[in-house]
mmCIF file of C-alpha atoms and ligand atoms in Angstrom:
data_model
loop_
_atom_site.group_PDB
_atom_site.id
_atom_site.type_symbol
_atom_site.label_atom_id
_atom_site.label_comp_id
_atom_site.label_asym_id
_atom_site.label_seq_id
_atom_site.Cartn_x
_atom_site.Cartn_y
_atom_site.Cartn_z
ATOM 1 C CA MET P 1 -0.038 -0.139 -0.167
ATOM 2 C CA ARG P 2 1.338 3.360 -1.154
ATOM 3 C CA LEU P 3 -0.977 5.901 0.674
ATOM 4 C CA ILE P 4 -1.034 9.675 1.421
ATOM 5 C CA LEU P 5 -3.337 10.735 4.492
ATOM 6 C CA VAL P 6 -4.402 14.152 4.262
ATOM 7 C CA GLY P 7 -6.734 16.441 6.349
ATOM 8 C CA PRO P 8 -6.593 19.258 8.586
ATOM 9 C CA PRO P 9 -4.507 19.731 11.786
ATOM 10 C CA GLY P 10 -6.395 17.637 14.469
ATOM 11 C CA ALA P 11 -8.143 15.238 12.123
ATOM 12 C CA GLY P 12 -6.293 12.325 13.657
ATOM 13 C CA LYS P 13 -3.787 11.403 10.872
ATOM 14 C CA GLY P 14 -1.269 10.600 13.253
ATOM 15 C CA THR P 15 -3.632 8.435 15.442
ATOM 16 C CA GLN P 16 -4.833 6.640 12.286
ATOM 17 C CA ALA P 17 -1.332 6.416 10.711
ATOM 18 C CA VAL P 18 -0.339 4.205 13.455
ATOM 19 C CA GLN P 19 -3.080 1.665 13.000
ATOM 20 C CA LEU P 20 -3.044 1.898 9.161
ATOM 21 C CA ALA P 21 0.780 1.680 9.199
ATOM 22 C CA LYS P 22 0.467 -1.458 11.342
ATOM 23 C CA HIS P 23 -2.014 -3.348 9.149
ATOM 24 C CA PHE P 24 -0.688 -2.849 6.102
ATOM 25 C CA GLY P 25 3.150 -3.677 7.412
ATOM 26 C CA ILE P 26 4.380 -0.273 5.850
ATOM 27 C CA PRO P 27 6.528 2.713 7.393
ATOM 28 C CA HIS P 28 5.014 5.757 8.595
ATOM 29 C CA ILE P 29 6.220 8.881 7.238
ATOM 30 C CA SER P 30 5.157 11.838 9.162
ATOM 31 C CA THR P 31 7.222 15.096 8.294
ATOM 32 C CA GLY P 32 5.894 16.608 11.474
ATOM 33 C CA ASP P 33 7.288 14.073 13.569
ATOM 34 C CA ILE P 34 10.374 14.280 11.791
ATOM 35 C CA PHE P 35 10.756 17.824 12.367
ATOM 36 C CA ARG P 36 9.831 17.292 16.200
ATOM 37 C CA SER P 37 12.440 14.656 16.800
ATOM 38 C CA ASN P 38 14.996 17.107 15.276
ATOM 39 C CA LEU P 39 14.053 19.848 17.632
ATOM 40 C CA LYS P 40 14.250 17.437 20.376
ATOM 41 C CA ALA P 41 17.868 16.662 19.501
ATOM 42 C CA GLU P 42 18.398 20.301 18.553
ATOM 43 C CA THR P 43 19.957 20.178 15.300
ATOM 44 C CA GLU P 44 20.145 22.646 12.586
ATOM 45 C CA LEU P 45 16.965 21.529 10.975
ATOM 46 C CA GLY P 46 15.045 21.317 14.228
ATOM 47 C CA LYS P 47 15.819 24.904 15.052
ATOM 48 C CA LEU P 48 14.846 25.889 11.921
ATOM 49 C CA ALA P 49 11.786 24.330 11.885
ATOM 50 C CA LYS P 50 10.641 25.286 15.080
ATOM 51 C CA SER P 51 10.589 28.884 13.984
ATOM 52 C CA PHE P 52 7.755 28.273 11.409
ATOM 53 C CA MET P 53 6.066 25.453 13.346
ATOM 54 C CA ASP P 54 5.361 27.598 16.707
ATOM 55 C CA LYS P 55 3.755 30.092 14.566
ATOM 56 C CA GLY P 56 1.771 27.691 12.602
ATOM 57 C CA GLU P 57 3.561 28.601 9.122
ATOM 58 C CA LEU P 58 4.848 25.681 6.886
ATOM 59 C CA VAL P 59 8.483 24.926 6.865
ATOM 60 C CA PRO P 60 9.928 26.238 3.512
ATOM 61 C CA ASP P 61 9.556 23.649 0.812
ATOM 62 C CA SER P 62 12.999 23.466 -0.165
ATOM 63 C CA VAL P 63 13.879 22.008 3.211
ATOM 64 C CA THR P 64 10.973 19.939 3.558
ATOM 65 C CA ASN P 65 11.102 18.376 -0.164
ATOM 66 C CA GLU P 66 14.701 17.630 0.720
ATOM 67 C CA MET P 67 13.970 15.844 3.624
ATOM 68 C CA VAL P 68 11.324 13.646 2.317
ATOM 69 C CA ARG P 69 13.658 12.759 -0.928
ATOM 70 C CA ASP P 70 16.364 11.661 1.608
ATOM 71 C CA ARG P 71 13.678 9.366 3.320
ATOM 72 C CA PHE P 72 12.873 7.876 0.015
ATOM 73 C CA LYS P 73 16.069 6.555 -0.245
ATOM 74 C CA GLN P 74 15.835 4.154 2.344
ATOM 75 C CA ALA P 75 14.835 0.749 1.291
ATOM 76 C CA ASP P 76 11.606 0.283 3.460
ATOM 77 C CA VAL P 77 9.692 2.256 1.063
ATOM 78 C CA LYS P 78 9.849 -0.499 -1.544
ATOM 79 C CA LYS P 79 7.278 -2.449 0.524
ATOM 80 C CA GLY P 80 4.814 0.763 0.594
ATOM 81 C CA PHE P 81 4.606 3.742 2.655
ATOM 82 C CA LEU P 82 1.891 6.014 4.555
ATOM 83 C CA LEU P 83 2.856 9.799 4.274
ATOM 84 C CA ASP P 84 1.298 11.678 7.034
ATOM 85 C CA GLY P 85 1.495 15.504 6.468
ATOM 86 C CA PHE P 86 3.280 15.533 3.141
ATOM 87 C CA PRO P 87 2.559 16.950 0.650
ATOM 88 C CA ARG P 88 0.880 19.841 2.129
ATOM 89 C CA ASN P 89 0.777 22.390 -1.114
ATOM 90 C CA ILE P 90 0.752 21.898 -4.913
ATOM 91 C CA ALA P 91 4.657 22.542 -5.066
ATOM 92 C CA GLN P 92 5.026 19.633 -2.795
ATOM 93 C CA ALA P 93 2.607 17.393 -4.673
ATOM 94 C CA ASP P 94 4.631 18.074 -7.704
ATOM 95 C CA GLU P 95 7.856 17.407 -6.145
ATOM 96 C CA LEU P 96 6.560 14.129 -4.416
ATOM 97 C CA SER P 97 5.526 12.957 -8.045
ATOM 98 C CA ARG P 98 8.994 13.557 -9.104
ATOM 99 C CA ILE P 99 10.724 11.629 -6.355
ATOM 100 C CA LEU P 100 8.206 8.648 -7.043
ATOM 101 C CA GLN P 101 9.080 8.663 -10.724
ATOM 102 C CA GLU P 102 12.644 8.496 -9.561
ATOM 103 C CA VAL P 103 12.464 5.512 -7.656
ATOM 104 C CA ASN P 104 9.860 4.076 -9.661
ATOM 105 C CA LEU P 105 6.691 3.776 -7.418
ATOM 106 C CA ASN P 106 3.276 5.434 -7.637
ATOM 107 C CA LEU P 107 0.525 6.139 -5.462
ATOM 108 C CA ASP P 108 -2.396 3.846 -4.703
ATOM 109 C CA ALA P 109 -4.578 6.251 -2.676
ATOM 110 C CA VAL P 110 -4.777 9.718 -1.151
ATOM 111 C CA LEU P 111 -7.154 9.293 1.761
ATOM 112 C CA GLU P 112 -8.785 12.591 3.123
ATOM 113 C CA LEU P 113 -10.021 12.596 6.606
ATOM 114 C CA GLN P 114 -13.029 15.090 6.935
ATOM 115 C CA ILE P 115 -13.699 16.768 10.277
ATOM 116 C CA ALA P 116 -15.739 20.120 11.214
ATOM 117 C CA ASP P 117 -13.452 23.102 12.789
ATOM 118 C CA ALA P 118 -15.275 23.193 16.070
ATOM 119 C CA GLU P 119 -14.293 19.437 16.623
ATOM 120 C CA ILE P 120 -10.848 20.249 15.489
ATOM 121 C CA VAL P 121 -10.328 22.617 18.353
ATOM 122 C CA ARG P 122 -11.845 19.871 20.792
ATOM 123 C CA ARG P 123 -9.330 17.813 19.670
ATOM 124 C CA LEU P 124 -6.271 19.854 19.583
ATOM 125 C CA SER P 125 -6.707 21.705 22.746
ATOM 126 C CA GLY P 126 -6.851 18.283 24.628
ATOM 127 C CA ARG P 127 -4.103 16.346 22.794
ATOM 128 C CA ARG P 128 -0.880 15.261 24.686
ATOM 129 C CA THR P 129 2.232 14.054 22.776
ATOM 130 C CA CYS P 130 4.697 11.881 24.247
ATOM 131 C CA LYS P 131 8.052 13.853 24.571
ATOM 132 C CA GLU P 132 10.149 10.484 23.860
ATOM 133 C CA CYS P 133 8.070 8.152 21.273
ATOM 134 C CA GLY P 134 5.680 10.674 19.947
ATOM 135 C CA ALA P 135 2.433 8.544 21.027
ATOM 136 C CA ILE P 136 -0.759 10.725 20.788
ATOM 137 C CA PHE P 137 -3.099 11.013 23.601
ATOM 138 C CA HIS P 138 -6.418 12.991 24.441
ATOM 139 C CA GLN P 139 -7.216 14.115 27.983
ATOM 140 C CA GLU P 140 -10.793 13.364 27.614
ATOM 141 C CA PHE P 141 -11.110 11.017 24.360
ATOM 142 C CA GLU P 142 -7.735 9.025 24.489
ATOM 143 C CA PRO P 143 -6.462 9.447 27.875
ATOM 144 C CA SER P 144 -3.297 7.818 29.166
ATOM 145 C CA LYS P 145 -3.596 5.259 32.077
ATOM 146 C CA GLN P 146 -1.561 7.576 34.320
ATOM 147 C CA LYS P 147 -1.823 11.108 33.947
ATOM 148 C CA ASP P 148 0.810 12.797 31.879
ATOM 149 C CA VAL P 149 2.784 9.639 31.576
ATOM 150 C CA CYS P 150 3.113 7.759 27.967
ATOM 151 C CA ASP P 151 1.494 4.097 28.072
ATOM 152 C CA LYS P 152 3.849 2.991 25.569
ATOM 153 C CA CYS P 153 7.226 3.883 26.776
ATOM 154 C CA GLY P 154 6.773 5.662 30.228
ATOM 155 C CA GLY P 155 7.773 8.829 28.647
ATOM 156 C CA SER P 156 6.327 12.481 29.992
ATOM 157 C CA LEU P 157 3.616 13.723 27.948
ATOM 158 C CA TYR P 158 3.238 17.637 26.977
ATOM 159 C CA GLN P 159 1.394 19.715 25.022
ATOM 160 C CA ARG P 160 2.610 21.039 21.610
ATOM 161 C CA GLU P 161 3.398 24.683 21.128
ATOM 162 C CA ASP P 162 1.403 24.810 18.345
ATOM 163 C CA ASP P 163 -1.796 23.360 19.994
ATOM 164 C CA LYS P 164 -2.576 26.933 21.585
ATOM 165 C CA GLU P 165 -5.807 28.245 20.397
ATOM 166 C CA SER P 166 -4.383 31.269 18.304
ATOM 167 C CA VAL P 167 -1.930 29.202 16.399
ATOM 168 C CA ILE P 168 -4.396 26.246 15.745
ATOM 169 C CA ILE P 169 -6.785 29.037 14.224
ATOM 170 C CA HIS P 170 -3.645 30.092 11.735
ATOM 171 C CA ARG P 171 -2.945 26.346 11.129
ATOM 172 C CA LEU P 172 -6.730 26.065 9.893
ATOM 173 C CA ALA P 173 -6.367 28.855 7.644
ATOM 174 C CA ILE P 174 -3.086 27.735 6.143
ATOM 175 C CA TYR P 175 -4.714 24.272 5.504
ATOM 176 C CA ALA P 176 -7.582 25.985 3.712
ATOM 177 C CA GLN P 177 -5.243 28.211 1.425
ATOM 178 C CA GLN P 178 -2.309 25.993 1.002
ATOM 179 C CA THR P 179 -3.349 22.259 1.518
ATOM 180 C CA LYS P 180 -6.789 21.954 0.367
ATOM 181 C CA PRO P 181 -6.086 22.343 -3.222
ATOM 182 C CA ILE P 182 -4.109 19.029 -3.320
ATOM 183 C CA ILE P 183 -7.525 17.189 -2.942
ATOM 184 C CA ASP P 184 -8.668 18.479 -6.337
ATOM 185 C CA TYR P 185 -5.222 17.803 -7.550
ATOM 186 C CA TYR P 186 -5.444 13.796 -6.512
ATOM 187 C CA ARG P 187 -9.347 13.740 -7.364
ATOM 188 C CA THR P 188 -7.991 14.569 -11.165
ATOM 189 C CA LYS P 189 -5.252 11.780 -10.669
ATOM 190 C CA GLY P 190 -8.073 9.238 -10.138
ATOM 191 C CA VAL P 191 -6.775 8.344 -6.622
ATOM 192 C CA LEU P 192 -8.590 10.240 -4.147
ATOM 193 C CA LYS P 193 -10.826 8.602 -1.334
ATOM 194 C CA GLN P 194 -12.770 10.704 1.409
ATOM 195 C CA MET P 195 -14.147 9.675 4.760
ATOM 196 C CA SER P 196 -15.581 11.255 7.751
ATOM 197 C CA ALA P 197 -13.076 11.353 10.876
ATOM 198 C CA VAL P 198 -16.004 11.361 13.505
ATOM 199 C CA GLY P 199 -16.224 8.525 15.545
ATOM 200 C CA THR P 200 -14.007 6.222 17.367
ATOM 201 C CA VAL P 201 -10.497 5.509 16.493
ATOM 202 C CA SER P 202 -11.246 1.771 16.008
ATOM 203 C CA GLN P 203 -14.231 2.593 13.836
ATOM 204 C CA ILE P 204 -12.287 4.954 11.729
ATOM 205 C CA SER P 205 -9.434 2.423 11.211
ATOM 206 C CA ALA P 206 -11.708 -0.195 10.188
ATOM 207 C CA ASP P 207 -13.792 2.093 7.711
ATOM 208 C CA ALA P 208 -10.264 3.469 6.391
ATOM 209 C CA ILE P 209 -9.173 -0.258 5.784
ATOM 210 C CA SER P 210 -12.413 -1.376 4.177
ATOM 211 C CA LEU P 211 -12.459 1.949 1.849
ATOM 212 C CA LEU P 212 -8.741 1.418 0.956
ATOM 213 C CA SER P 213 -9.280 -2.305 0.200
ATOM 214 C CA LYS P 214 -11.955 -1.580 -2.369
HETATM 215 P P1 AP5 E 1 2.153 17.991 11.640
HETATM 216 O O1 AP5 E 1 2.706 17.417 12.891
HETATM 217 O O2 AP5 E 1 1.764 17.389 10.505
HETATM 218 O O3 AP5 E 1 0.607 18.813 12.411
HETATM 219 P P2 AP5 E 1 -0.750 18.778 11.567
HETATM 220 O O4 AP5 E 1 -1.131 18.378 10.075
HETATM 221 O O5 AP5 E 1 -1.217 20.072 12.142
HETATM 222 O O6 AP5 E 1 -1.797 17.728 12.104
HETATM 223 P P3 AP5 E 1 -2.001 17.189 13.645
HETATM 224 O O7 AP5 E 1 -0.525 16.352 14.118
HETATM 225 O O8 AP5 E 1 -1.821 18.443 14.629
HETATM 226 O O9 AP5 E 1 -3.024 16.408 13.891
HETATM 227 P P4 AP5 E 1 -3.491 14.897 13.348
HETATM 228 O O10 AP5 E 1 -4.279 15.164 11.946
HETATM 229 O O11 AP5 E 1 -2.167 14.145 13.337
HETATM 230 O O12 AP5 E 1 -4.263 14.628 14.690
HETATM 231 P P5 AP5 E 1 -3.775 13.406 15.548
HETATM 232 O O13 AP5 E 1 -3.925 12.029 15.461
HETATM 233 O O14 AP5 E 1 -2.552 13.960 16.741
HETATM 234 O O15 AP5 E 1 2.855 19.312 11.251
HETATM 235 C C1 AP5 E 1 3.107 20.302 12.223
HETATM 236 C C2 AP5 E 1 3.918 21.534 11.808
HETATM 237 O O16 AP5 E 1 5.167 20.940 11.226
HETATM 238 C C3 AP5 E 1 3.086 22.084 10.496
HETATM 239 O O17 AP5 E 1 2.338 23.183 11.126
HETATM 240 C C4 AP5 E 1 4.171 22.964 9.759
HETATM 241 O O18 AP5 E 1 5.073 23.563 10.546
HETATM 242 C C5 AP5 E 1 5.300 21.649 10.161
HETATM 243 N N1 AP5 E 1 5.242 20.600 9.011
HETATM 244 C C6 AP5 E 1 4.879 19.393 9.073
HETATM 245 N N2 AP5 E 1 5.098 18.902 7.801
HETATM 246 C C7 AP5 E 1 5.198 19.962 6.778
HETATM 247 C C8 AP5 E 1 5.204 20.034 5.265
HETATM 248 N N3 AP5 E 1 4.728 18.874 4.789
HETATM 249 N N4 AP5 E 1 5.591 21.180 4.759
HETATM 250 C C9 AP5 E 1 5.849 22.096 5.549
HETATM 251 N N5 AP5 E 1 5.859 22.287 6.792
HETATM 252 C C10 AP5 E 1 5.250 21.181 7.364
HETATM 253 O O19 AP5 E 1 -5.167 13.637 16.700
HETATM 254 C C11 AP5 E 1 -5.515 15.136 17.217
HETATM 255 C C12 AP5 E 1 -5.986 14.780 18.730
HETATM 256 O O20 AP5 E 1 -7.244 14.143 18.457
HETATM 257 C C13 AP5 E 1 -5.222 13.659 19.748
HETATM 258 O O21 AP5 E 1 -5.202 14.226 21.093
HETATM 259 C C14 AP5 E 1 -5.884 12.488 19.611
HETATM 260 O O22 AP5 E 1 -5.758 11.653 20.548
HETATM 261 C C15 AP5 E 1 -7.608 12.957 19.335
HETATM 262 N N6 AP5 E 1 -8.280 11.987 18.425
HETATM 263 C C16 AP5 E 1 -7.625 11.314 17.356
HETATM 264 N N7 AP5 E 1 -8.715 10.518 16.737
HETATM 265 C C17 AP5 E 1 -9.780 10.836 17.413
HETATM 266 C C18 AP5 E 1 -11.378 10.514 17.441
HETATM 267 N N8 AP5 E 1 -11.560 9.594 16.553
HETATM 268 N N9 AP5 E 1 -11.937 10.693 18.403
HETATM 269 C C19 AP5 E 1 -11.598 11.490 19.432
HETATM 270 N N10 AP5 E 1 -10.263 12.088 19.540
HETATM 271 C C20 AP5 E 1 -9.418 11.642 18.628
HETATM 272 MG MG1 MG E 2 -0.004 14.512 13.467
HETATM 273 ZN ZN1 ZN E 3 6.183 7.348 24.832
#
């Protein structure tokens, strides 16, 4: 399975990506996660990305595209892949087409997760993320067993800098302006599949797997 997950911030891309990557046995490639692990390791890339991420802006295409191009040099993408958070504008989508052409792979599907803005704000303002492994929780909807402790690795949970309400609103605007156009782009290519991202995590995974298996 060669798949892109697209949807607004808080739609549940990261949450579903973990389930789908496990089901299909493919690597989960999240540009946001790669930036956050660089941030944690205090690399130059991490410092540069942080200045954009904290404001809810996109990291420049030149940086992001190179990072993805590098990731596609690893052999594991031959068995398939799940892209989460990339591409995020038409220029990145064009670049991805070139990268895939170079490594002789094509896309099976682009799955759009659809959700209303009000629900997004509820999801993001309660999100807690593991500092160590990146696992995703929600204070109310997907709580960890022990408050602020990761169920998977015991790491501590934190609130992402970009999950403040003012930044969430800006990320939604950026999504509408820059990312939404890629939905038509992939519809034209005949690979677009759309579904609701409202429901329980396991119900949404089951719906996604059945839609992708058609
Ligand atoms: P990124 O990390 O990709 O953030 P995003 O796209 O804004 O998406 P999120 O991670 O916020 O949401 P999600 O859809 O993954 O939802 P989640 O599963 O966590 O990007 C961050 C930043 O990095 C960007 O702003 C940009 O600066 C930079 N960046 C990244 N990629 C880039 C690119 N290609 N180009 C340029 N810049 C780039 O779920 C959200 C919450 O809801 C969680 O708490 C979860 O527990 C809960 N939840 C999930 N599913 C359900 C459910 N069914 N019911 C109830 N709660 C649920
Ligand atoms: Mg995410
Ligand atoms: Zn963890």
